[in-house]
Amino acid sequence: MSKETPVLVAKKREKLGTRYSRRLRAAGQLPCNLYGHGSAPVAISVEEHATLYALKHGAHVLALKFDDGSTDTVLVKDLQFGFLGDNVIHMDLARVNLDEVVTVKVHLSFIGTPEAAKKPGAIVTHDMPEIEVTCKVRDIPEEIKTDLSHMEGEMLTVGQLKMPAGVTAASDANAAVIRVQFMKEEAAAGEAAAPAAGAAPEVLTAKKEEGADAKK
Amino acid sequence: MSNLIPKRVKYRKQQRGKMKGNATRGNYVAFGDYGLQSLEVCWVSGRQLEAGRIAAQHFLRRQGKVFIRVFPDKPISKKPLETRMGTGKADVDFWAARIKPGTVLFEIAGVPEDLAKQAFARIANKMPVRCRFVGRRLAV
């Protein structure tokens, strides 16, 4: 949390269910569920625009301010997506302390071009756009920046990433984050492996039919 | 032009089936940086997918990587022209992928956004459905 925690105005939801959630969304609110720390789960709603703005800028921790003046620090645990799979329609929030250790996904951002990618036919593929990290809630970074200009070889693994202080990677250390691939060889291999036009696939049940015909 | 077909199948022919609702799987960008998402229901043939791939790769000139997110695994049979009805189900004409609104058809990795948009516009011209450009969705 290099910047200040975004503060959102939250309202308790009295009426629950699809119909009322849809009305809330139409009114620019985002339905959420708040749970954790032994307290009973609460159905709330927050302002959609401000929430999405915060999430798009890498916020994981939000400060909720209720009508009655009470506040809560929460961690975004899950997002539910709606029609076409990219609009957020619901959010799960967990109450947290700033000194609690949690595992979250953090966006990776890259600067520069690897040396290997300057060769002809090379492309850089991002195998892991987000990385799972374990850290205290107060230490959750908005993003992890990596300079690719010093990258050695054709692959950057999780173990080679420079993590901010207090943050450790929870993903497999040998997993590839960035790979430099050469398209010319790959395209040639793909064309050779593709079946010829007009070829028919093998039918697994074809033999049984022949056996049944012979019995008749 | 090579065609996309399965290597082996359990049965030679299938019934047509119905495609109701929206895609609940394969409806977000998973491998590349940007994607082309279908907004309608249709069958996309292997030939159409291949035409789209070629259009994108020719435009990108090996700069980026193109992923095809759907596979034509449904055999579509068609009776020949001027044939009388009956005498059983016709031979397989082509293989198709079932596409629902929200299905991500193609993805591209390793190119800037404007270049990806132009490549997807070329692919969309080869597709039998309306499509839209999408990026990666929020992750927490």
Short mmCIF file of C-alpha atoms in Angstrom, two decimals:
data_model
loop_
_atom_site.label_atom_id
_atom_site.label_comp_id
_atom_site.label_asym_id
_atom_site.label_seq_id
_atom_site.Cartn_x
_atom_site.Cartn_y
_atom_site.Cartn_z
CA MET A 1 0.00 0.00 0.00
CA SER A 2 2.31 2.69 -1.21
CA LYS A 3 -0.58 5.15 -1.60
CA GLU A 4 -3.39 5.90 0.81
CA THR A 5 -6.14 3.32 1.19
CA PRO A 6 -9.18 4.29 -0.91
CA VAL A 7 -12.15 5.21 1.28
CA LEU A 8 -15.56 4.06 0.08
CA VAL A 9 -18.96 4.95 1.46
CA ALA A 10 -20.84 1.73 2.24
CA LYS A 11 -24.51 1.16 2.91
CA LYS A 12 -26.08 -1.90 4.50
CA ARG A 13 -28.44 -3.78 2.22
CA GLU A 14 -31.81 -4.44 3.80
CA LYS A 15 -33.41 -6.18 0.83
CA LEU A 16 -31.48 -9.08 -0.64
CA GLY A 17 -31.80 -11.12 -3.81
CA THR A 18 -31.34 -10.80 -7.56
CA ARG A 19 -34.09 -8.24 -8.11
CA TYR A 20 -32.79 -5.77 -5.51
CA SER A 21 -29.17 -6.34 -6.53
CA ARG A 22 -30.06 -5.46 -10.10
CA ARG A 23 -31.78 -2.29 -8.93
CA LEU A 24 -28.66 -1.35 -6.96
CA ARG A 25 -26.44 -1.88 -10.02
CA ALA A 26 -28.77 0.25 -12.10
CA ALA A 27 -28.40 2.99 -9.47
CA GLY A 28 -24.58 2.86 -9.71
CA GLN A 29 -23.99 0.73 -6.62
CA LEU A 30 -22.06 -2.55 -6.38
CA PRO A 31 -23.49 -5.27 -4.11
CA CYS A 32 -20.92 -6.79 -1.75
CA ASN A 33 -20.70 -9.25 1.09
CA LEU A 34 -18.54 -8.42 4.09
CA TYR A 35 -17.32 -11.23 6.36
CA GLY A 36 -14.46 -12.41 8.54
CA HIS A 37 -12.91 -11.92 11.99
CA GLY A 38 -15.65 -13.89 13.73
CA SER A 39 -18.40 -11.33 13.05
CA ALA A 40 -21.57 -12.17 11.21
CA PRO A 41 -21.51 -11.65 7.43
CA VAL A 42 -23.14 -8.41 6.29
CA ALA A 43 -24.65 -7.59 2.91
CA ILE A 44 -23.54 -4.10 1.86
CA SER A 45 -23.28 -1.97 -1.26
CA VAL A 46 -20.55 0.48 -2.32
CA GLU A 47 -20.27 3.04 -5.08
CA GLU A 48 -19.41 1.15 -8.26
CA HIS A 49 -17.40 3.79 -10.09
CA ALA A 50 -15.08 4.59 -7.19
CA THR A 51 -14.59 0.89 -6.41
CA LEU A 52 -13.69 -0.07 -9.96
CA TYR A 53 -11.35 2.92 -10.22
CA ALA A 54 -9.54 1.75 -7.08
CA LEU A 55 -9.36 -1.87 -8.26
CA LYS A 56 -8.06 -0.88 -11.70
CA HIS A 57 -5.29 1.07 -10.00
CA GLY A 58 -4.15 -1.99 -8.06
CA ALA A 59 -5.92 -1.49 -4.73
CA HIS A 60 -6.48 -4.67 -2.72
CA VAL A 61 -7.33 -3.05 0.60
CA LEU A 62 -10.28 -0.68 0.99
CA ALA A 63 -11.52 1.40 3.89
CA LEU A 64 -15.28 1.28 4.30
CA LYS A 65 -17.17 4.14 5.92
CA PHE A 66 -20.70 3.29 6.99
CA ASP A 67 -23.68 5.59 7.46
CA ASP A 68 -23.55 5.19 11.25
CA GLY A 69 -19.96 6.46 11.31
CA SER A 70 -18.28 3.09 11.85
CA THR A 71 -15.33 2.10 9.65
CA ASP A 72 -13.80 -1.17 8.52
CA THR A 73 -10.60 -2.11 6.73
CA VAL A 74 -11.30 -4.82 4.20
CA LEU A 75 -9.46 -6.96 1.70
CA VAL A 76 -11.01 -7.72 -1.69
CA LYS A 77 -11.28 -11.51 -1.67
CA ASP A 78 -13.22 -12.25 -4.83
CA LEU A 79 -14.91 -10.61 -7.78
CA GLN A 80 -17.92 -11.97 -9.60
CA PHE A 81 -18.24 -11.16 -13.27
CA GLY A 82 -21.45 -10.88 -15.22
CA PHE A 83 -22.55 -11.02 -18.81
CA LEU A 84 -19.64 -11.38 -21.25
CA GLY A 85 -17.30 -12.08 -18.36
CA ASP A 86 -15.71 -8.69 -17.72
CA ASN A 87 -18.17 -6.47 -15.83
CA VAL A 88 -17.94 -6.76 -12.04
CA ILE A 89 -21.36 -7.52 -10.56
CA HIS A 90 -20.46 -8.55 -7.02
CA MET A 91 -17.54 -8.36 -4.62
CA ASP A 92 -16.52 -10.39 -1.57
CA LEU A 93 -14.77 -8.40 1.15
CA ALA A 94 -12.98 -9.78 4.20
CA ARG A 95 -12.30 -7.81 7.36
CA VAL A 96 -8.55 -7.61 8.00
CA ASN A 97 -5.99 -6.08 10.31
CA LEU A 98 -3.16 -4.25 8.62
CA ASP A 99 -0.63 -6.58 10.28
CA GLU A 100 -2.33 -9.79 9.13
CA VAL A 101 -0.39 -11.95 6.67
CA VAL A 102 -2.40 -12.70 3.51
CA THR A 103 -1.87 -14.21 0.06
CA VAL A 104 -3.06 -12.05 -2.84
CA LYS A 105 -2.55 -11.73 -6.57
CA VAL A 106 -0.56 -8.67 -7.64
CA HIS A 107 -0.26 -7.31 -11.16
CA LEU A 108 3.18 -7.48 -12.80
CA SER A 109 4.37 -4.57 -14.92
CA PHE A 110 7.41 -4.66 -17.13
CA ILE A 111 9.82 -2.01 -18.37
CA GLY A 112 12.36 -2.35 -21.16
CA THR A 113 13.03 -5.07 -23.72
CA PRO A 114 15.09 -8.22 -23.11
CA GLU A 115 18.28 -8.65 -25.14
CA ALA A 116 17.01 -11.95 -26.56
CA ALA A 117 13.87 -10.21 -27.88
CA LYS A 118 15.92 -7.97 -30.18
CA LYS A 119 16.70 -10.91 -32.50
CA PRO A 120 14.55 -11.22 -35.65
CA GLY A 121 11.33 -13.23 -35.23
CA ALA A 122 11.38 -12.98 -31.43
CA ILE A 123 8.31 -12.06 -29.40
CA VAL A 124 7.89 -11.58 -25.67
CA THR A 125 4.99 -13.50 -24.15
CA HIS A 126 3.68 -12.77 -20.66
CA ASP A 127 2.89 -16.17 -19.21
CA MET A 128 2.02 -14.74 -15.81
CA PRO A 129 0.36 -11.30 -15.81
CA GLU A 130 -0.30 -11.57 -12.07
CA ILE A 131 1.71 -13.21 -9.32
CA GLU A 132 0.58 -14.62 -6.00
CA VAL A 133 2.43 -13.02 -3.10
CA THR A 134 2.35 -13.45 0.64
CA CYS A 135 2.80 -10.38 2.81
CA LYS A 136 1.26 -8.25 5.51
CA VAL A 137 -1.85 -6.35 4.46
CA ARG A 138 -0.09 -3.00 4.90
CA ASP A 139 2.73 -4.16 2.57
CA ILE A 140 0.58 -5.29 -0.39
CA PRO A 141 2.08 -3.56 -3.45
CA GLU A 142 -0.15 -2.09 -6.15
CA GLU A 143 2.04 -3.73 -8.77
CA ILE A 144 5.47 -5.29 -9.04
CA LYS A 145 7.70 -3.53 -11.55
CA THR A 146 10.42 -5.47 -13.30
CA ASP A 147 13.10 -4.17 -15.63
CA LEU A 148 13.50 -6.61 -18.51
CA SER A 149 16.53 -4.91 -20.08
CA HIS A 150 18.84 -6.87 -17.73
CA MET A 151 17.08 -10.19 -18.33
CA GLU A 152 19.50 -13.03 -19.05
CA GLY A 153 18.51 -15.86 -21.36
CA GLU A 154 15.10 -16.41 -22.90
CA MET A 155 13.03 -16.90 -19.76
CA LEU A 156 12.34 -15.00 -16.55
CA THR A 157 11.07 -17.13 -13.65
CA VAL A 158 9.25 -16.19 -10.46
CA GLY A 159 12.44 -16.82 -8.47
CA GLN A 160 14.30 -14.19 -10.51
CA LEU A 161 11.78 -11.41 -9.79
CA LYS A 162 12.83 -8.67 -7.39
CA MET A 163 10.20 -8.46 -4.68
CA PRO A 164 9.54 -5.35 -2.57
CA ALA A 165 10.55 -5.48 1.09
CA GLY A 166 8.29 -7.72 3.19
CA VAL A 167 6.78 -9.46 0.18
CA THR A 168 7.48 -13.08 -0.79
CA ALA A 169 6.29 -14.92 -3.89
CA ALA A 170 3.79 -17.70 -3.20
CA SER A 171 3.86 -19.01 -6.78
CA ASP A 172 6.27 -21.76 -7.88
CA ALA A 173 9.79 -20.28 -8.09
CA ASN A 174 10.51 -22.12 -11.36
CA ALA A 175 7.31 -20.98 -13.11
CA ALA A 176 7.90 -18.80 -16.19
CA VAL A 177 6.81 -15.17 -16.00
CA ILE A 178 8.20 -13.94 -19.32
CA ARG A 179 9.40 -16.00 -22.24
CA VAL A 180 11.06 -14.95 -25.46
CA GLN A 181 9.77 -17.12 -28.28
CA PHE A 182 10.79 -17.32 -31.90
CA MET A 183 7.78 -17.39 -34.17
CA LYS A 184 9.39 -18.58 -37.41
CA GLU A 185 10.22 -22.09 -36.17
CA GLU A 186 6.96 -22.43 -34.28
CA ALA A 187 4.77 -21.52 -37.27
CA ALA A 188 6.58 -24.03 -39.48
CA ALA A 189 6.08 -26.78 -36.89
CA GLY A 190 2.38 -25.89 -36.52
CA GLU A 191 1.76 -26.11 -40.26
CA ALA A 192 3.46 -29.50 -40.47
CA ALA A 193 1.40 -30.91 -37.59
CA ALA A 194 -1.96 -29.66 -38.96
CA PRO A 195 -4.06 -32.30 -40.75
CA ALA A 196 -4.55 -32.04 -44.49
CA ALA A 197 -7.86 -30.71 -45.82
CA GLY A 198 -10.42 -33.47 -46.40
CA ALA A 199 -8.83 -35.85 -43.87
CA ALA A 200 -11.33 -37.70 -41.66
CA PRO A 201 -10.80 -38.35 -37.94
CA GLU A 202 -10.50 -41.83 -36.50
CA VAL A 203 -13.90 -43.06 -35.21
CA LEU A 204 -13.51 -44.98 -31.95
CA THR A 205 -16.83 -46.85 -32.25
CA ALA A 206 -16.39 -47.80 -35.90
CA LYS A 207 -14.99 -51.30 -35.17
CA LYS A 208 -17.95 -52.26 -32.94
CA GLU A 209 -20.37 -51.44 -35.77
CA GLU A 210 -18.43 -53.72 -38.13
CA GLY A 211 -18.57 -56.53 -35.52
CA ALA A 212 -22.34 -56.08 -35.16
CA ASP A 213 -22.76 -56.31 -38.96
CA ALA A 214 -20.77 -59.56 -39.07
CA LYS A 215 -23.05 -61.13 -36.40
CA LYS A 216 -26.12 -60.30 -38.45
CA MET B 1 -5.12 -24.56 -46.60
CA SER B 2 -4.98 -26.93 -43.67
CA ASN B 3 -8.26 -27.46 -41.88
CA LEU B 4 -8.89 -27.86 -38.14
CA ILE B 5 -10.50 -31.22 -37.35
CA PRO B 6 -10.28 -33.61 -34.38
CA LYS B 7 -7.81 -36.51 -34.51
CA ARG B 8 -10.31 -39.04 -33.21
CA VAL B 9 -13.99 -38.97 -32.29
CA LYS B 10 -16.31 -41.39 -30.54
CA TYR B 11 -19.11 -41.08 -33.04
CA ARG B 12 -19.01 -40.09 -36.69
CA LYS B 13 -22.07 -37.79 -36.66
CA GLN B 14 -23.90 -35.67 -34.09
CA GLN B 15 -27.33 -34.16 -33.66
CA ARG B 16 -27.56 -30.41 -34.09
CA GLY B 17 -28.33 -29.46 -30.48
CA LYS B 18 -29.25 -26.04 -29.11
CA MET B 19 -27.14 -23.14 -27.94
CA LYS B 20 -28.98 -21.28 -25.22
CA GLY B 21 -27.64 -18.57 -22.95
CA ASN B 22 -24.22 -16.98 -22.72
CA ALA B 23 -20.79 -18.50 -22.44
CA THR B 24 -19.85 -19.28 -18.86
CA ARG B 25 -16.51 -20.89 -19.74
CA GLY B 26 -13.82 -19.54 -22.03
CA ASN B 27 -15.32 -16.06 -21.68
CA TYR B 28 -12.23 -14.15 -20.60
CA VAL B 29 -8.72 -13.56 -21.90
CA ALA B 30 -6.53 -16.30 -20.43
CA PHE B 31 -3.34 -16.70 -22.50
CA GLY B 32 -2.66 -13.52 -24.45
CA ASP B 33 -2.89 -9.83 -23.66
CA TYR B 34 -5.98 -9.06 -25.75
CA GLY B 35 -8.86 -11.09 -27.12
CA LEU B 36 -11.67 -11.17 -29.66
CA GLN B 37 -15.00 -11.99 -28.04
CA SER B 38 -18.11 -13.21 -29.80
CA LEU B 39 -21.36 -11.33 -29.17
CA GLU B 40 -23.67 -13.79 -30.90
CA VAL B 41 -24.48 -17.47 -31.17
CA CYS B 42 -23.12 -19.42 -34.13
CA TRP B 43 -21.16 -22.37 -35.43
CA VAL B 44 -17.69 -21.31 -36.56
CA SER B 45 -16.16 -23.73 -39.03
CA GLY B 46 -12.55 -24.82 -38.94
CA ARG B 47 -12.04 -23.09 -42.28
CA GLN B 48 -13.27 -19.76 -40.88
CA LEU B 49 -10.98 -20.08 -37.87
CA GLU B 50 -8.05 -20.87 -40.12
CA ALA B 51 -8.90 -17.89 -42.35
CA GLY B 52 -8.92 -15.66 -39.27
CA ARG B 53 -5.60 -16.98 -38.04
CA ILE B 54 -3.97 -16.44 -41.43
CA ALA B 55 -5.41 -12.92 -41.72
CA ALA B 56 -3.99 -11.99 -38.30
CA GLN B 57 -0.60 -13.59 -38.83
CA HIS B 58 -0.14 -12.01 -42.24
CA PHE B 59 -0.98 -8.62 -40.75
CA LEU B 60 1.23 -9.05 -37.69
CA ARG B 61 4.11 -10.42 -39.80
CA ARG B 62 5.28 -12.77 -37.05
CA GLN B 63 5.42 -9.97 -34.46
CA GLY B 64 2.97 -11.46 -32.01
CA LYS B 65 1.56 -14.81 -31.00
CA VAL B 66 -2.00 -15.70 -32.03
CA PHE B 67 -4.00 -18.14 -29.89
CA ILE B 68 -7.15 -19.85 -31.17
CA ARG B 69 -9.32 -20.42 -28.09
CA VAL B 70 -11.98 -22.60 -29.69
CA PHE B 71 -11.74 -25.89 -31.56
CA PRO B 72 -14.16 -27.21 -34.19
CA ASP B 73 -15.11 -30.56 -32.66
CA LYS B 74 -18.73 -30.78 -33.85
CA PRO B 75 -19.38 -32.60 -37.14
CA ILE B 76 -21.98 -30.84 -39.28
CA SER B 77 -23.62 -33.00 -41.95
CA LYS B 78 -25.22 -31.66 -45.11
CA LYS B 79 -27.16 -33.38 -47.86
CA PRO B 80 -25.89 -32.83 -51.41
CA LEU B 81 -27.86 -30.52 -53.70
CA GLU B 82 -30.86 -31.89 -55.61
CA THR B 83 -31.08 -34.95 -53.38
CA ARG B 84 -34.39 -36.41 -52.27
CA MET B 85 -35.12 -36.41 -48.54
CA GLY B 86 -34.62 -39.59 -46.54
CA THR B 87 -32.05 -42.41 -46.84
CA GLY B 88 -30.48 -41.53 -43.53
CA LYS B 89 -28.26 -38.78 -42.18
CA ALA B 90 -25.99 -37.11 -44.70
CA ASP B 91 -22.21 -37.15 -44.73
CA VAL B 92 -20.15 -34.73 -42.65
CA ASP B 93 -19.68 -31.47 -44.55
CA PHE B 94 -17.51 -29.55 -42.09
CA TRP B 95 -16.45 -29.36 -38.46
CA ALA B 96 -17.63 -26.48 -36.31
CA ALA B 97 -17.02 -24.91 -32.91
CA ARG B 98 -20.10 -23.95 -30.90
CA ILE B 99 -19.92 -20.24 -30.10
CA LYS B 100 -22.08 -18.49 -27.52
CA PRO B 101 -22.14 -14.77 -26.66
CA GLY B 102 -19.03 -14.13 -24.57
CA THR B 103 -16.81 -16.87 -26.02
CA VAL B 104 -13.28 -15.63 -26.63
CA LEU B 105 -12.37 -16.78 -30.14
CA PHE B 106 -8.83 -15.50 -30.55
CA GLU B 107 -6.13 -14.01 -28.35
CA ILE B 108 -2.97 -12.16 -29.22
CA ALA B 109 0.16 -11.76 -27.12
CA GLY B 110 3.34 -9.77 -27.55
CA VAL B 111 2.07 -6.76 -29.55
CA PRO B 112 0.89 -3.25 -28.61
CA GLU B 113 -2.83 -2.62 -28.19
CA ASP B 114 -3.35 -0.65 -31.42
CA LEU B 115 -1.70 -3.37 -33.49
CA ALA B 116 -3.77 -6.06 -31.77
CA LYS B 117 -6.95 -4.07 -32.50
CA GLN B 118 -6.11 -3.87 -36.18
CA ALA B 119 -5.33 -7.60 -36.32
CA PHE B 120 -8.61 -8.44 -34.58
CA ALA B 121 -10.51 -6.25 -37.03
CA ARG B 122 -9.13 -8.44 -39.81
CA ILE B 123 -10.09 -11.61 -37.96
CA ALA B 124 -13.58 -10.25 -37.22
CA ASN B 125 -14.14 -9.80 -40.95
CA LYS B 126 -13.66 -13.54 -41.39
CA MET B 127 -16.01 -14.50 -38.55
CA PRO B 128 -19.74 -15.18 -39.04
CA VAL B 129 -20.63 -13.23 -35.86
CA ARG B 130 -20.34 -9.75 -34.39
CA CYS B 131 -17.26 -9.56 -32.21
CA ARG B 132 -15.66 -7.09 -29.83
CA PHE B 133 -12.15 -6.37 -28.60
CA VAL B 134 -11.43 -7.24 -24.97
CA GLY B 135 -8.46 -6.97 -22.65
CA ARG B 136 -7.59 -8.90 -19.52
CA ARG B 137 -10.10 -8.62 -16.73
CA LEU B 138 -9.45 -7.48 -13.15
CA ALA B 139 -7.74 -9.95 -10.83
CA VAL B 140 -7.49 -9.89 -7.04
#
